[in-house]
PDB file of C-alpha atoms in Angstrom:
ATOM      1  CA  ASN A 219       0.000   0.000   0.000  1.00  0.00           C
ATOM      2  CA  ALA A 220       1.156   3.529  -0.768  1.00  0.00           C
ATOM      3  CA  GLY A 221      -0.705   4.814   2.300  1.00  0.00           C
ATOM      4  CA  VAL A 222      -1.595   8.517   2.146  1.00  0.00           C
ATOM      5  CA  THR A 223      -0.137  10.452  -0.772  1.00  0.00           C
ATOM      6  CA  GLN A 224      -0.150  14.211  -1.311  1.00  0.00           C
ATOM      7  CA  THR A 225       0.697  16.384  -4.289  1.00  0.00           C
ATOM      8  CA  PRO A 226       2.391  18.736  -4.858  1.00  0.00           C
ATOM      9  CA  LYS A 227       5.207  18.660  -2.297  1.00  0.00           C
ATOM     10  CA  PHE A 228       5.865  22.368  -2.584  1.00  0.00           C
ATOM     11  CA  ARG A 229       4.145  25.280  -4.252  1.00  0.00           C
ATOM     12  CA  ILE A 230       4.518  29.044  -4.435  1.00  0.00           C
ATOM     13  CA  LEU A 231       1.343  31.040  -5.071  1.00  0.00           C
ATOM     14  CA  LYS A 232       0.750  34.701  -5.676  1.00  0.00           C
ATOM     15  CA  ILE A 233      -1.879  36.503  -3.616  1.00  0.00           C
ATOM     16  CA  GLY A 234      -5.310  35.931  -5.146  1.00  0.00           C
ATOM     17  CA  GLN A 235      -4.402  32.787  -7.057  1.00  0.00           C
ATOM     18  CA  SER A 236      -6.230  29.501  -6.536  1.00  0.00           C
ATOM     19  CA  MET A 237      -5.021  25.927  -6.307  1.00  0.00           C
ATOM     20  CA  THR A 238      -6.056  22.436  -5.287  1.00  0.00           C
ATOM     21  CA  LEU A 239      -4.027  20.266  -2.959  1.00  0.00           C
ATOM     22  CA  GLN A 240      -4.484  16.616  -3.783  1.00  0.00           C
ATOM     23  CA  CYS A 241      -4.765  13.799  -1.248  1.00  0.00           C
ATOM     24  CA  ALA A 242      -5.376  10.111  -1.845  1.00  0.00           C
ATOM     25  CA  GLN A 243      -5.356   6.992   0.338  1.00  0.00           C
ATOM     26  CA  ASP A 244      -5.470   3.343  -0.658  1.00  0.00           C
ATOM     27  CA  MET A 245      -6.342   1.826   2.728  1.00  0.00           C
ATOM     28  CA  ASN A 246     -10.124   2.008   2.285  1.00  0.00           C
ATOM     29  CA  HIS A 247     -10.384   4.361   5.259  1.00  0.00           C
ATOM     30  CA  ASN A 248     -13.715   6.080   5.752  1.00  0.00           C
ATOM     31  CA  TYR A 249     -12.353   9.137   7.588  1.00  0.00           C
ATOM     32  CA  MET A 250     -10.114  11.714   5.946  1.00  0.00           C
ATOM     33  CA  TYR A 251      -8.794  15.021   7.268  1.00  0.00           C
ATOM     34  CA  TRP A 252      -6.935  18.148   6.282  1.00  0.00           C
ATOM     35  CA  TYR A 253      -4.681  19.927   8.774  1.00  0.00           C
ATOM     36  CA  ARG A 254      -2.376  22.905   8.592  1.00  0.00           C
ATOM     37  CA  GLN A 255       0.764  23.303  10.628  1.00  0.00           C
ATOM     38  CA  ASP A 256       2.327  26.719  11.119  1.00  0.00           C
ATOM     39  CA  PRO A 257       6.007  26.981  12.138  1.00  0.00           C
ATOM     40  CA  GLY A 258       6.635  25.742  15.680  1.00  0.00           C
ATOM     41  CA  MET A 259       2.969  24.975  16.215  1.00  0.00           C
ATOM     42  CA  GLY A 260       0.777  21.933  16.450  1.00  0.00           C
ATOM     43  CA  LEU A 261      -1.724  20.921  13.802  1.00  0.00           C
ATOM     44  CA  LYS A 262      -5.079  22.597  13.313  1.00  0.00           C
ATOM     45  CA  LEU A 263      -7.987  20.834  11.632  1.00  0.00           C
ATOM     46  CA  ILE A 264      -9.314  22.544   8.494  1.00  0.00           C
ATOM     47  CA  TYR A 265     -11.940  20.089   7.213  1.00  0.00           C
ATOM     48  CA  TYR A 266     -12.741  16.447   7.618  1.00  0.00           C
ATOM     49  CA  SER A 267     -14.897  13.789   5.998  1.00  0.00           C
ATOM     50  CA  VAL A 268     -16.520  10.698   7.492  1.00  0.00           C
ATOM     51  CA  GLY A 269     -17.235   9.124   4.113  1.00  0.00           C
ATOM     52  CA  ALA A 270     -17.817   9.813   0.433  1.00  0.00           C
ATOM     53  CA  GLY A 271     -20.198  12.722  -0.017  1.00  0.00           C
ATOM     54  CA  ILE A 272     -19.936  13.895   3.608  1.00  0.00           C
ATOM     55  CA  THR A 273     -17.686  16.741   4.756  1.00  0.00           C
ATOM     56  CA  ASP A 274     -17.624  19.029   7.780  1.00  0.00           C
ATOM     57  CA  LYS A 275     -15.710  22.044   9.016  1.00  0.00           C
ATOM     58  CA  GLY A 276     -12.874  21.844  11.487  1.00  0.00           C
ATOM     59  CA  GLU A 277     -11.290  24.554  13.573  1.00  0.00           C
ATOM     60  CA  VAL A 278      -9.954  26.807  10.751  1.00  0.00           C
ATOM     61  CA  PRO A 279     -12.084  26.312   7.578  1.00  0.00           C
ATOM     62  CA  ASN A 280     -12.208  29.909   6.282  1.00  0.00           C
ATOM     63  CA  GLY A 281     -10.617  30.330   2.856  1.00  0.00           C
ATOM     64  CA  TYR A 282     -10.777  26.611   2.028  1.00  0.00           C
ATOM     65  CA  ASN A 283     -13.197  24.180   0.413  1.00  0.00           C
ATOM     66  CA  VAL A 284     -13.253  20.405   0.152  1.00  0.00           C
ATOM     67  CA  SER A 285     -15.124  17.662  -1.631  1.00  0.00           C
ATOM     68  CA  ARG A 286     -15.225  13.883  -1.198  1.00  0.00           C
ATOM     69  CA  SER A 287     -16.647  12.233  -4.290  1.00  0.00           C
ATOM     70  CA  THR A 288     -14.822   8.931  -3.726  1.00  0.00           C
ATOM     71  CA  THR A 289     -13.520   7.030  -0.698  1.00  0.00           C
ATOM     72  CA  GLU A 290      -9.949   7.408  -1.921  1.00  0.00           C
ATOM     73  CA  ASP A 291      -9.663  11.124  -2.709  1.00  0.00           C
ATOM     74  CA  PHE A 292     -10.078  14.245  -0.586  1.00  0.00           C
ATOM     75  CA  PRO A 293      -8.859  17.397  -2.390  1.00  0.00           C
ATOM     76  CA  LEU A 294      -8.483  20.740  -0.619  1.00  0.00           C
ATOM     77  CA  ARG A 295      -9.227  23.863  -2.620  1.00  0.00           C
ATOM     78  CA  LEU A 296      -7.761  27.273  -1.841  1.00  0.00           C
ATOM     79  CA  GLU A 297      -9.606  30.175  -3.425  1.00  0.00           C
ATOM     80  CA  LEU A 298      -8.028  33.634  -3.483  1.00  0.00           C
ATOM     81  CA  ALA A 299      -4.807  32.692  -1.689  1.00  0.00           C
ATOM     82  CA  ALA A 300      -3.643  35.001   1.102  1.00  0.00           C
ATOM     83  CA  PRO A 301      -0.261  35.254   2.906  1.00  0.00           C
ATOM     84  CA  SER A 302      -1.981  33.906   6.059  1.00  0.00           C
ATOM     85  CA  GLN A 303      -2.388  30.594   4.222  1.00  0.00           C
ATOM     86  CA  THR A 304       1.364  30.086   4.058  1.00  0.00           C
ATOM     87  CA  SER A 305       1.762  26.824   5.938  1.00  0.00           C
ATOM     88  CA  VAL A 306       2.416  23.110   5.664  1.00  0.00           C
ATOM     89  CA  TYR A 307      -0.711  21.140   4.861  1.00  0.00           C
ATOM     90  CA  PHE A 308      -1.153  17.553   5.967  1.00  0.00           C
ATOM     91  CA  CYS A 309      -3.775  15.099   4.856  1.00  0.00           C
ATOM     92  CA  ALA A 310      -4.610  12.120   7.063  1.00  0.00           C
ATOM     93  CA  SER A 311      -6.933   9.148   7.096  1.00  0.00           C
ATOM     94  CA  SER A 312      -8.253   6.638   9.592  1.00  0.00           C
ATOM     95  CA  TYR A 313     -10.905   4.010  10.004  1.00  0.00           C
ATOM     96  CA  ALA A 314     -13.772   3.905  12.461  1.00  0.00           C
ATOM     97  CA  GLN A 315     -16.561   1.417  12.695  1.00  0.00           C
ATOM     98  CA  PRO A 316     -19.644   3.586  12.050  1.00  0.00           C
ATOM     99  CA  GLY A 317     -21.504   4.383  15.238  1.00  0.00           C
ATOM    100  CA  THR A 318     -18.813   3.190  17.651  1.00  0.00           C
ATOM    101  CA  GLY A 319     -17.211   6.563  18.310  1.00  0.00           C
ATOM    102  CA  GLY A 320     -13.762   5.047  18.662  1.00  0.00           C
ATOM    103  CA  LEU A 321     -11.243   5.733  15.939  1.00  0.00           C
ATOM    104  CA  LYS A 322      -8.159   3.826  14.970  1.00  0.00           C
ATOM    105  CA  THR A 323      -4.741   5.295  14.352  1.00  0.00           C
ATOM    106  CA  GLN A 324      -4.511   8.238  11.971  1.00  0.00           C
ATOM    107  CA  TYR A 325      -2.101   7.895   9.058  1.00  0.00           C
ATOM    108  CA  PHE A 326      -0.532  11.053   7.663  1.00  0.00           C
ATOM    109  CA  GLY A 327       0.740  12.038   4.255  1.00  0.00           C
ATOM    110  CA  PRO A 328       4.151  13.697   3.812  1.00  0.00           C
ATOM    111  CA  GLY A 329       2.675  17.190   3.569  1.00  0.00           C
ATOM    112  CA  THR A 330       2.487  20.022   1.055  1.00  0.00           C
ATOM    113  CA  ARG A 331       4.499  23.147   1.784  1.00  0.00           C
ATOM    114  CA  LEU A 332       2.691  26.229   0.497  1.00  0.00           C
ATOM    115  CA  LEU A 333       4.129  29.728   0.264  1.00  0.00           C
ATOM    116  CA  VAL A 334       1.841  32.628  -0.648  1.00  0.00           C
ATOM    117  CA  LEU A 335       3.621  35.805  -1.720  1.00  0.00           C
TER     118      LEU A 335
ATOM    119  CA  LYS B  95     -13.418  23.580  23.860  1.00  0.00           C
ATOM    120  CA  GLN B  96     -10.674  20.978  24.189  1.00  0.00           C
ATOM    121  CA  GLU B  97      -7.193  22.389  24.636  1.00  0.00           C
ATOM    122  CA  VAL B  98      -4.028  20.316  24.621  1.00  0.00           C
ATOM    123  CA  THR B  99      -0.765  21.575  26.087  1.00  0.00           C
ATOM    124  CA  GLN B 100       2.723  20.119  25.931  1.00  0.00           C
ATOM    125  CA  ILE B 101       5.433  21.331  28.251  1.00  0.00           C
ATOM    126  CA  PRO B 102       8.313  21.828  27.763  1.00  0.00           C
ATOM    127  CA  ALA B 103       8.353  23.058  24.177  1.00  0.00           C
ATOM    128  CA  ALA B 104      11.944  21.851  23.801  1.00  0.00           C
ATOM    129  CA  LEU B 105      14.155  19.378  25.624  1.00  0.00           C
ATOM    130  CA  SER B 106      17.820  18.434  25.289  1.00  0.00           C
ATOM    131  CA  VAL B 107      19.295  15.347  26.973  1.00  0.00           C
ATOM    132  CA  PRO B 108      22.521  13.337  26.716  1.00  0.00           C
ATOM    133  CA  GLU B 109      22.359   9.958  25.036  1.00  0.00           C
ATOM    134  CA  GLY B 110      21.264   7.165  27.377  1.00  0.00           C
ATOM    135  CA  GLU B 111      19.109   9.331  29.616  1.00  0.00           C
ATOM    136  CA  ASN B 112      15.403   8.542  29.909  1.00  0.00           C
ATOM    137  CA  LEU B 113      13.009  11.005  28.285  1.00  0.00           C
ATOM    138  CA  VAL B 114       9.778  12.141  29.931  1.00  0.00           C
ATOM    139  CA  LEU B 115       7.338  14.108  27.787  1.00  0.00           C
ATOM    140  CA  ASN B 116       4.176  15.606  29.211  1.00  0.00           C
ATOM    141  CA  CYS B 117       0.771  16.259  27.693  1.00  0.00           C
ATOM    142  CA  SER B 118      -2.255  17.785  29.415  1.00  0.00           C
ATOM    143  CA  PHE B 119      -5.806  18.245  28.155  1.00  0.00           C
ATOM    144  CA  THR B 120      -8.701  20.253  29.505  1.00  0.00           C
ATOM    145  CA  ASP B 121     -11.717  18.027  28.781  1.00  0.00           C
ATOM    146  CA  SER B 122     -11.479  14.492  30.188  1.00  0.00           C
ATOM    147  CA  ALA B 123     -14.309  13.178  27.967  1.00  0.00           C
ATOM    148  CA  ILE B 124     -11.993  11.674  25.368  1.00  0.00           C
ATOM    149  CA  TYR B 125     -12.166   8.515  23.256  1.00  0.00           C
ATOM    150  CA  ASN B 126      -8.434   8.037  22.951  1.00  0.00           C
ATOM    151  CA  LEU B 127      -5.074   9.788  23.005  1.00  0.00           C
ATOM    152  CA  GLN B 128      -2.293   9.390  20.468  1.00  0.00           C
ATOM    153  CA  TRP B 129       1.403  10.180  20.536  1.00  0.00           C
ATOM    154  CA  PHE B 130       3.070  11.056  17.238  1.00  0.00           C
ATOM    155  CA  ARG B 131       6.632  11.609  16.118  1.00  0.00           C
ATOM    156  CA  GLN B 132       7.508  14.211  13.485  1.00  0.00           C
ATOM    157  CA  ASP B 133      10.930  14.473  11.871  1.00  0.00           C
ATOM    158  CA  PRO B 134      11.960  17.812  10.296  1.00  0.00           C
ATOM    159  CA  GLY B 135      10.194  18.391   6.987  1.00  0.00           C
ATOM    160  CA  LYS B 136       8.256  15.145   7.293  1.00  0.00           C
ATOM    161  CA  GLY B 137       4.760  14.008   8.129  1.00  0.00           C
ATOM    162  CA  LEU B 138       3.599  12.487  11.396  1.00  0.00           C
ATOM    163  CA  THR B 139       4.141   8.891  12.423  1.00  0.00           C
ATOM    164  CA  SER B 140       1.876   7.375  15.045  1.00  0.00           C
ATOM    165  CA  LEU B 141       3.798   5.914  18.001  1.00  0.00           C
ATOM    166  CA  LEU B 142       1.150   4.829  20.478  1.00  0.00           C
ATOM    167  CA  LEU B 143      -2.613   5.026  20.809  1.00  0.00           C
ATOM    168  CA  ILE B 144      -4.234   4.714  24.234  1.00  0.00           C
ATOM    169  CA  GLN B 145      -7.954   4.080  24.428  1.00  0.00           C
ATOM    170  CA  SER B 146      -9.850   6.002  27.103  1.00  0.00           C
ATOM    171  CA  SER B 147     -10.376   2.771  29.081  1.00  0.00           C
ATOM    172  CA  GLN B 148      -6.641   2.022  29.218  1.00  0.00           C
ATOM    173  CA  ARG B 149      -4.039   3.294  31.663  1.00  0.00           C
ATOM    174  CA  GLU B 150      -0.949   2.703  29.536  1.00  0.00           C
ATOM    175  CA  GLN B 151       0.466   1.347  26.311  1.00  0.00           C
ATOM    176  CA  THR B 152       3.953   0.048  25.591  1.00  0.00           C
ATOM    177  CA  SER B 153       5.942  -0.433  22.417  1.00  0.00           C
ATOM    178  CA  GLY B 154       9.611  -1.303  22.717  1.00  0.00           C
ATOM    179  CA  ARG B 155      11.405   1.511  24.575  1.00  0.00           C
ATOM    180  CA  LEU B 156       8.241   3.638  24.559  1.00  0.00           C
ATOM    181  CA  ASN B 157       5.645   3.692  27.290  1.00  0.00           C
ATOM    182  CA  ALA B 158       2.686   6.043  27.418  1.00  0.00           C
ATOM    183  CA  SER B 159       0.404   6.499  30.418  1.00  0.00           C
ATOM    184  CA  LEU B 160      -3.027   8.084  30.572  1.00  0.00           C
ATOM    185  CA  ASP B 161      -4.797   9.597  33.581  1.00  0.00           C
ATOM    186  CA  LYS B 162      -8.148  10.844  32.304  1.00  0.00           C
ATOM    187  CA  SER B 163      -9.319  12.214  35.634  1.00  0.00           C
ATOM    188  CA  SER B 164      -6.385  14.604  35.867  1.00  0.00           C
ATOM    189  CA  GLY B 165      -6.225  15.242  32.130  1.00  0.00           C
ATOM    190  CA  ARG B 166      -2.646  14.063  31.720  1.00  0.00           C
ATOM    191  CA  SER B 167      -0.588  11.720  29.606  1.00  0.00           C
ATOM    192  CA  THR B 168       3.123  11.025  29.793  1.00  0.00           C
ATOM    193  CA  LEU B 169       5.363   9.500  27.158  1.00  0.00           C
ATOM    194  CA  TYR B 170       8.478   7.776  28.483  1.00  0.00           C
ATOM    195  CA  ILE B 171      11.343   6.890  26.165  1.00  0.00           C
ATOM    196  CA  ALA B 172      13.910   4.672  27.842  1.00  0.00           C
ATOM    197  CA  ALA B 173      17.651   4.885  27.160  1.00  0.00           C
ATOM    198  CA  SER B 174      17.395   7.680  24.604  1.00  0.00           C
ATOM    199  CA  GLN B 175      19.411   7.550  21.385  1.00  0.00           C
ATOM    200  CA  PRO B 176      20.382  10.298  18.912  1.00  0.00           C
ATOM    201  CA  GLY B 177      17.847   8.767  16.498  1.00  0.00           C
ATOM    202  CA  ASP B 178      15.103   9.717  18.960  1.00  0.00           C
ATOM    203  CA  SER B 179      15.695  13.381  18.146  1.00  0.00           C
ATOM    204  CA  ALA B 180      12.423  14.675  16.694  1.00  0.00           C
ATOM    205  CA  THR B 181       9.299  16.584  17.652  1.00  0.00           C
ATOM    206  CA  TYR B 182       6.750  14.602  19.651  1.00  0.00           C
ATOM    207  CA  LEU B 183       3.099  15.568  19.509  1.00  0.00           C
ATOM    208  CA  CYS B 184       0.156  14.321  21.505  1.00  0.00           C
ATOM    209  CA  ALA B 185      -3.419  14.509  20.284  1.00  0.00           C
ATOM    210  CA  VAL B 186      -6.750  13.672  21.885  1.00  0.00           C
ATOM    211  CA  TRP B 187      -9.811  12.336  20.177  1.00  0.00           C
ATOM    212  CA  ALA B 188     -13.096  13.544  21.624  1.00  0.00           C
ATOM    213  CA  ALA B 189     -16.704  13.966  20.576  1.00  0.00           C
ATOM    214  CA  GLY B 190     -17.208  15.529  17.171  1.00  0.00           C
ATOM    215  CA  ASN B 191     -14.780  13.267  15.289  1.00  0.00           C
ATOM    216  CA  LYS B 192     -11.940  15.716  15.751  1.00  0.00           C
ATOM    217  CA  LEU B 193      -8.350  15.228  16.835  1.00  0.00           C
ATOM    218  CA  THR B 194      -6.951  18.125  18.863  1.00  0.00           C
ATOM    219  CA  PHE B 195      -3.165  18.469  18.862  1.00  0.00           C
ATOM    220  CA  GLY B 196      -0.755  19.904  21.368  1.00  0.00           C
ATOM    221  CA  GLY B 197       2.027  22.211  20.210  1.00  0.00           C
ATOM    222  CA  GLY B 198       4.671  19.487  20.468  1.00  0.00           C
ATOM    223  CA  THR B 199       7.937  18.990  22.335  1.00  0.00           C
ATOM    224  CA  ARG B 200      11.116  19.253  20.291  1.00  0.00           C
ATOM    225  CA  VAL B 201      13.639  16.712  21.562  1.00  0.00           C
ATOM    226  CA  LEU B 202      17.391  16.700  20.952  1.00  0.00           C
ATOM    227  CA  VAL B 203      19.425  13.720  22.143  1.00  0.00           C
ATOM    228  CA  LYS B 204      23.124  14.592  22.180  1.00  0.00           C
ATOM    229  CA  PRO B 205      25.693  11.842  21.497  1.00  0.00           C
TER     230      PRO B 205
END
C-alpha cells in the first residue's frame, strides 16, 4: 500500500491565485482530514470527511473548500490565496466502525508546503 | 473547547538518559489519546494510541500512560538515542470526530 499520498510537495502562489491540494489513500479508510501546521505549532484541523459525499468544518475552515466524491480522494481547494495561508498542509486518514465513536490510528501524508507571496 | 498543552516546548538530553514528555488536556471526555513523532520536513508517524479505558500502552522503549481524571498523559522513552531526536506531539480524540493536537515537544538527544 502507498498509504496517504499528497501532491504537490511544494508550491509558491501569488496573492489571489487559486489551487487544489491533492490527497489520496489506498487503505479504504472512511475518515479523511486536512490539517495545517504553522512553524513551531501543532496541527489545526481545516476540514474532515466521514465518508464519500460527507464533509464538515474543522477549527480553521475559512478560505478553504473540500469535496469527497470517492472514498480514496479528498482534495483541498484554496480560493483567493492570502499570505496567512502560508503553511504546511497535511492530509490524514483513519478508520472507524460507524456508530462506535472510537477511531483507529490516523495515518498522515508527507505534507504540502505552500508559500503565498 | 478541548485544549491540549505540551510542556516543555523543547528538551535536550545526553544519550542514554530517559526522556519524559508531558501532555495535558482540559476536557477528560476523550475517546483516545495518540502520541506522534515528526521528523523535520516530514509528516507524522503514530507511536502509540491509548484508548480512554486504558491506563498505559507500551511499544519497545516507549511507554505512554493516561490519567483521564487529571487530564494528563506522559510518554516515556527509555535509554534515549540520537535517532530519537524529533518533535513529539500528543493529540486527543473527543466527541465531534476531531483530533486536537498539542504544540509538540522538540527533543534533541546529544551523542
